[in-house]
Amino acid sequence: MNTILISSAKLVLPGHPQHGEIVDILIEQGLIRQVASKIDLDLSGVDLIEAAGATVTAGFFDLHANFGEPGLETKEDISTGTAAAAAGGYTGVAVFPNTNPPIHSRSEVALLVNSAKGNIVDVFPVGAISKKREGKELAEIYDMQSVGAIAFCDGDHAVQQAGLMGRALLYAKGIDALIISFAEDDSIAGGSQMNEGEMSTYLGMKGKPNLAESLMVSRDLFLAEYNEAPIHFTCISTAESVALIKSAKDKGLPVTCDVAAHNLVFSDAEIIGFDSNFKVNPPLRTKEDVDALVQAVKDGTIDAIVTQHTPHEIEFKNVEFQIAKDGIIGLQTALPFLLQAGLSTEEIIEKLAVRPRQIARQPVPTLTEGSVANLVVFDANEKWTLDARTNKSKSANNPYFGKELTGKVKAIVNNGQLVVNK
């Protein structure tokens, strides 16, 4: 790939001098050479991307995805995970430590960094807070940071010991590292199958109350304030959590948070069909919670939106709801989900491309002449179907698999490479 011409795309990136304009973008040797209303060029040997009606912006960045490497490559490996990310418009992905062994030492971090070298999608390891993600002893946070870990979280294991979480926040502050909290009190949430409410009562399943999350959000906000340390909450799902985080922000605390894209679209009413592809953690909440989350995205309380991409082999999903594993694949459906949730193009770009990078302390692509080309082209109105042909993941656990979706990523450019979705 030497020369690319993106033709007639609407450039949407706040702060760009041509924000909101229809432009052509010329890319040579991985650099943006020209951004103009019209670029006349001999097209022989040029990769032309016809983008009339489409949007061009900075490549999306996912703050929370799960790949299987190391140890769980039958679910997803670096190659298939980044292929799914590229198809979904992502040029950067933060990979969580839900692996076997967990990403809890410099060895696992270095493995991921080296395995992903040269890829069109940048892969950023998130190291574990505690050894083996057991919540008992701090992991080697500084060592992991020194070889490429961008943040620290125990993945889908919430840190239950307040003392350990407090020490992690204090230690991370000293080395300018970010602690990510997955907020769930196991003593309240344990053994549940779905959200606690009218639907769980109707279906006769043990429910997980909102309190399991909001109680832990409250605890970690107190710990962050006491230690004067920044904290990021991932995958919040309740109106109560939104209220707590908004209050903390109003006090001036350095707190940020994200929400999974599917929690902005689906409610616990979906569980009535016992489709295990709707089984996620945190669970799908009530319509009132969904409305509160969408409003919090729009008013800025929720800073970013993640995919929480969690692939599983068919034997873990094509089973009774009660024994199915939590999670869906989400890298390729984030854009359609957010359009379905009613977000504007500008809101989607803010939550998928700009704020996630700021939280992860990564530079936001500028799309200015002379800068490195890191961008996505997408059409908010184009329809496509997620099926065996278009799915790039090893797994197929998505409730919209086989269904027509609105909102298609046409192409991404990063690291001097181009991927075009046919």
XYZ file of C-alpha atoms in Angstrom:
422
model
C 0.000 0.000 0.000
C 1.636 3.214 -1.218
C -1.052 5.710 -2.205
C -4.671 5.977 -1.064
C -7.267 8.509 -2.090
C -10.390 8.891 0.033
C -12.926 10.690 -2.122
C -15.833 12.943 -1.083
C -16.043 12.015 2.617
C -17.418 14.290 5.320
C -14.577 14.982 7.742
C -15.840 14.978 11.324
C -13.229 15.626 13.997
C -13.654 18.520 16.460
C -10.712 20.911 16.282
C -9.793 20.018 12.698
C -9.684 23.111 10.429
C -11.953 21.336 7.916
C -14.329 19.816 10.469
C -17.733 19.268 8.884
C -16.529 19.719 5.303
C -16.680 17.299 2.341
C -13.058 16.530 1.479
C -10.682 14.323 -0.437
C -7.756 12.911 1.561
C -4.524 11.802 -0.102
C -2.382 9.324 1.835
C 1.132 8.382 0.733
C 3.503 6.036 2.553
C 1.237 6.096 5.601
C 1.168 9.904 5.891
C -1.647 12.322 5.080
C -0.234 14.439 2.262
C -3.244 16.556 1.363
C -6.734 17.340 2.629
C -8.735 19.382 0.142
C -12.200 19.821 -1.299
C -11.005 18.185 -4.527
C -7.775 16.357 -5.354
C -7.056 15.609 -9.014
C -4.806 12.601 -9.332
C -3.780 9.946 -11.820
C -5.551 6.940 -10.275
C -3.301 4.275 -11.768
C -1.772 2.371 -8.866
C -3.919 4.260 -6.360
C -6.286 2.619 -3.854
C -9.458 4.663 -4.315
C -12.075 4.713 -1.561
C -15.317 6.206 -2.858
C -16.794 7.765 0.274
C -19.684 9.921 -0.919
C -22.258 9.992 1.888
C -19.735 8.550 4.360
C -17.808 10.033 7.278
C -14.048 10.049 7.826
C -12.621 10.523 11.310
C -9.902 9.272 13.655
C -9.817 5.482 13.953
C -11.917 4.061 16.780
C -10.219 2.978 20.029
C -11.692 0.251 22.260
C -10.878 0.558 25.964
C -12.197 -2.924 26.805
C -11.896 -6.033 24.640
C -11.075 -9.657 25.365
C -8.860 -11.765 23.125
C -7.917 -15.325 24.097
C -4.178 -14.990 23.816
C -2.368 -16.333 25.787
C -3.956 -19.686 26.600
C -7.474 -19.320 25.223
C -6.705 -19.011 21.523
C -9.640 -21.247 20.590
C -11.865 -18.294 21.556
C -9.833 -15.597 19.810
C -6.199 -14.915 19.002
C -4.399 -11.694 18.111
C -4.863 -12.293 14.392
C -8.630 -12.884 14.444
C -9.261 -10.336 17.188
C -7.518 -7.559 15.293
C -9.277 -8.606 12.073
C -12.633 -8.183 13.844
C -11.446 -4.860 15.262
C -10.394 -3.612 11.821
C -13.757 -4.615 10.342
C -15.463 -2.652 13.124
C -13.462 0.517 12.510
C -10.957 0.143 15.348
C -7.320 1.062 14.910
C -6.515 0.604 18.619
C -7.697 -1.963 21.155
C -6.983 -2.315 24.886
C -6.931 -6.042 25.669
C -8.052 -7.145 29.130
C -6.260 -9.813 31.229
C -9.053 -12.432 31.126
C -6.619 -15.021 29.780
C -4.890 -18.169 30.987
C -2.363 -17.336 32.320
C -3.669 -13.839 33.056
C -1.707 -10.825 31.845
C -0.150 -10.361 35.282
C 3.596 -10.041 34.648
C 5.952 -8.465 32.148
C 6.185 -11.785 30.251
C 2.529 -11.803 29.181
C 2.566 -8.080 28.362
C 5.694 -8.488 26.235
C 4.161 -11.494 24.489
C 1.103 -9.487 23.437
C 3.132 -6.463 22.379
C 5.477 -8.557 20.262
C 2.687 -10.700 18.777
C 0.820 -7.599 17.619
C 3.794 -5.819 16.042
C 3.235 -4.767 12.454
C -0.542 -5.118 12.698
C -2.894 -2.527 11.256
C -4.615 -2.464 14.679
C -2.526 -1.311 17.640
C -2.917 -3.666 20.611
C -2.481 -2.272 24.134
C -2.312 -4.775 27.026
C -4.183 -4.045 30.256
C -2.309 -5.754 33.067
C -3.898 -7.371 36.094
C -4.048 -5.497 39.386
C -3.422 -8.651 41.410
C -1.396 -11.801 40.810
C -3.458 -14.436 38.977
C -6.388 -11.971 39.269
C -7.060 -13.539 42.671
C -7.412 -10.223 44.510
C -4.903 -11.192 47.192
C -1.527 -9.693 46.275
C -0.550 -6.805 44.009
C 0.872 -7.835 40.657
C 4.075 -6.377 39.223
C 2.438 -3.179 38.016
C 5.585 -1.169 37.321
C 7.246 -4.048 35.447
C 4.182 -4.451 33.245
C 3.983 -0.732 32.593
C 7.641 -0.658 31.558
C 7.018 -3.095 28.694
C 3.756 -1.677 27.413
C 0.771 -2.108 29.757
C -1.374 1.039 29.490
C -3.661 0.422 32.500
C -4.475 -2.133 35.189
C -7.637 -4.082 35.980
C -8.466 -7.572 37.201
C -10.716 -8.028 34.182
C -14.065 -9.563 35.014
C -12.856 -10.305 38.559
C -13.759 -7.299 40.657
C -11.224 -6.533 43.409
C -13.125 -7.495 46.560
C -10.574 -6.375 49.169
C -10.846 -2.643 49.775
C -7.322 -2.540 51.211
C -5.813 -4.081 48.085
C -7.704 -1.685 45.827
C -6.571 1.259 47.930
C -2.917 0.150 47.703
C -3.274 -0.344 43.950
C -4.598 3.192 43.524
C -1.830 4.647 45.663
C 0.910 2.675 43.911
C -0.456 3.474 40.448
C -0.575 7.182 41.276
C 3.134 7.067 42.086
C 4.038 5.758 38.630
C 1.343 7.701 36.725
C -0.608 4.539 35.901
C -4.369 4.130 35.555
C -6.452 1.734 37.636
C -9.642 0.443 36.021
C -12.432 -0.803 38.263
C -14.876 -3.490 37.205
C -17.449 -2.784 39.889
C -19.219 -5.794 41.349
C -19.651 -6.958 44.937
C -19.461 -10.750 44.772
C -21.207 -11.223 48.107
C -24.313 -9.603 46.617
C -23.964 -10.643 42.972
C -22.886 -14.259 43.439
C -24.690 -16.977 41.498
C -27.033 -14.677 39.615
C -28.087 -15.231 36.002
C -29.543 -11.870 34.955
C -30.686 -8.504 36.277
C -32.811 -8.574 39.440
C -36.261 -7.211 38.709
C -39.689 -8.039 37.408
C -38.295 -10.089 34.528
C -36.069 -12.274 36.724
C -39.017 -12.886 39.033
C -41.247 -13.759 36.071
C -38.651 -16.168 34.638
C -37.770 -17.679 38.016
C -34.051 -16.911 37.775
C -31.741 -15.532 40.445
C -31.213 -11.850 39.767
C -28.227 -9.560 40.221
C -29.353 -6.331 41.919
C -28.122 -2.905 40.843
C -26.741 -2.634 44.375
C -23.984 -5.151 43.551
C -22.528 -2.591 41.157
C -23.375 0.723 42.803
C -22.040 -0.419 46.179
C -18.646 -1.147 44.610
C -18.682 2.088 42.617
C -19.305 3.952 45.861
C -16.485 2.113 47.654
C -13.945 2.742 44.900
C -14.891 6.410 44.648
C -14.188 6.753 48.367
C -10.848 4.958 47.922
C -9.866 7.106 44.951
C -10.744 10.292 46.847
C -8.869 9.166 49.972
C -5.749 8.312 47.955
C -6.141 11.341 45.666
C -5.778 8.984 42.698
C -7.517 8.833 39.324
C -9.834 5.901 38.623
C -11.736 4.634 35.610
C -14.874 2.494 35.846
C -15.529 0.078 33.023
C -18.904 -1.263 31.869
C -21.161 0.589 34.283
C -24.761 -0.489 33.764
C -27.078 1.166 36.297
C -28.761 4.500 36.890
C -27.357 4.479 40.432
C -23.775 4.185 39.147
C -24.384 7.089 36.772
C -25.623 9.249 39.666
C -22.644 8.360 41.879
C -20.098 9.097 39.156
C -21.796 12.343 38.191
C -21.693 13.472 41.814
C -17.990 12.579 42.042
C -17.246 14.531 38.876
C -19.163 17.521 40.216
C -16.862 17.397 43.265
C -13.851 17.544 40.952
C -12.600 13.999 41.468
C -10.459 12.591 38.608
C -12.949 9.868 37.672
C -13.917 8.589 34.225
C -16.151 5.740 33.107
C -17.342 3.766 30.119
C -20.371 1.681 29.160
C -20.644 -1.379 26.917
C -22.409 -0.645 23.620
C -24.926 -3.454 24.116
C -26.058 -1.998 27.446
C -27.231 1.088 25.538
C -29.489 -0.972 23.275
C -30.822 -4.047 25.069
C -32.763 -4.400 28.321
C -33.539 -7.431 30.472
C -36.783 -7.831 28.506
C -34.652 -9.590 25.849
C -34.059 -12.516 28.241
C -37.633 -13.710 27.863
C -36.538 -15.837 24.891
C -33.670 -17.425 26.870
C -31.203 -16.586 24.071
C -27.825 -17.044 25.745
C -26.321 -14.444 23.415
C -28.061 -11.874 25.603
C -26.271 -13.209 28.692
C -23.596 -10.680 29.617
C -21.933 -9.322 32.749
C -22.896 -6.789 33.949
C -26.315 -8.054 32.902
C -28.777 -6.271 30.681
C -30.665 -3.969 33.021
C -34.136 -2.406 32.950
C -35.369 0.025 30.311
C -35.059 2.785 32.922
C -31.369 1.955 33.376
C -30.821 1.899 29.614
C -32.434 5.329 29.289
C -30.254 6.682 32.109
C -27.117 5.300 30.444
C -27.961 6.832 27.065
C -28.658 10.190 28.715
C -25.349 9.946 30.612
C -23.522 9.358 27.324
C -25.144 12.446 25.860
C -24.483 14.724 28.855
C -20.859 13.606 29.238
C -21.136 11.724 32.524
C -20.142 8.581 30.615
C -16.870 9.368 28.883
C -16.446 6.450 26.494
C -18.202 3.452 24.981
C -16.554 0.027 24.787
C -17.362 -3.238 23.031
C -16.557 -5.595 25.916
C -15.823 -8.034 23.066
C -15.980 -11.484 24.711
C -15.744 -14.418 22.291
C -16.741 -17.966 23.276
C -16.709 -21.310 21.532
C -20.132 -22.636 20.556
C -20.176 -25.189 23.386
C -20.186 -22.359 25.933
C -23.109 -20.499 24.347
C -25.309 -23.039 22.585
C -26.487 -24.445 25.928
C -29.172 -23.716 28.517
C -29.193 -20.066 29.592
C -28.342 -20.908 33.209
C -25.025 -22.582 32.339
C -23.994 -20.418 29.379
C -20.947 -18.174 29.710
C -21.297 -14.399 29.874
C -20.410 -12.201 26.936
C -20.918 -11.311 23.304
C -18.593 -10.409 20.454
C -18.967 -6.697 19.866
C -16.123 -5.247 17.826
C -18.019 -5.369 14.536
C -21.401 -4.287 15.898
C -20.490 -1.283 18.092
C -21.262 1.247 15.357
C -24.694 -0.256 14.489
C -25.548 -0.541 18.190
C -24.784 3.134 18.840
C -26.758 4.255 15.822
C -29.653 2.129 17.059
C -29.318 3.789 20.475
C -29.899 7.157 18.809
C -26.421 8.663 19.107
C -25.355 11.293 16.581
C -22.248 10.959 14.421
C -20.463 13.540 16.568
C -21.360 11.683 19.791
C -20.176 8.376 18.365
C -16.836 9.868 17.344
C -16.388 11.520 20.738
C -17.082 8.259 22.602
C -15.316 5.819 20.255
C -12.328 7.760 18.926
C -11.472 10.797 21.044
C -12.229 10.238 24.746
C -11.035 6.602 24.905
C -7.587 7.699 23.753
C -7.514 10.591 26.185
C -8.389 8.239 29.043
C -5.717 5.754 27.922
C -3.263 8.648 27.531
C -2.718 7.955 23.871
C -2.459 10.664 21.203
C -5.642 11.409 19.265
C -5.043 11.284 15.479
C -5.308 14.787 14.012
C -5.973 13.979 10.328
C -3.977 17.061 9.390
C -1.561 17.288 6.480
C 1.784 15.736 7.371
C 0.380 13.600 10.196
C 0.369 9.811 10.363
C -2.802 8.398 8.790
C -4.905 6.752 11.496
C -8.526 6.918 10.391
C -11.816 5.195 9.708
C -14.371 5.700 6.955
C -17.940 4.684 7.801
C -21.417 5.082 6.365
C -24.131 5.535 8.992
C -26.863 4.572 6.536
C -25.393 1.573 4.724
C -26.910 -1.807 5.570
C -25.047 -5.092 5.945
C -25.447 -8.476 7.618
C -23.224 -10.025 10.284
C -22.919 -13.620 9.117
C -20.368 -16.359 8.463
C -18.988 -14.396 5.498
C -18.594 -10.998 7.162
C -17.721 -12.135 10.704
C -13.972 -11.936 11.307
C -13.993 -13.344 14.846
C -13.451 -17.017 15.636
C -16.691 -16.859 17.607
C -20.267 -16.031 16.648
C -21.890 -15.205 19.997
C -23.764 -12.037 19.081
C -27.567 -11.680 19.292
C -27.586 -9.919 15.911
C -25.723 -12.700 14.106
C -27.525 -13.346 10.825
C -29.500 -10.089 11.007
C -29.338 -6.966 8.894
C -27.579 -4.026 10.556
C -27.447 -0.329 9.738
C -24.081 1.426 9.883
C -21.096 -0.015 8.044
C -17.375 0.593 8.336
C -16.005 0.971 4.821
C -12.265 1.112 5.546
C -9.542 1.854 8.067
C -6.005 3.114 7.560
C -3.253 2.784 10.180
C 0.426 1.893 10.398
C 0.802 2.345 6.660
C -1.822 -0.311 5.948
C -5.331 -0.349 4.505
C -8.283 -2.649 5.204
C -11.403 -2.293 3.053
C -14.692 -4.003 3.979
C -16.203 -5.425 0.821
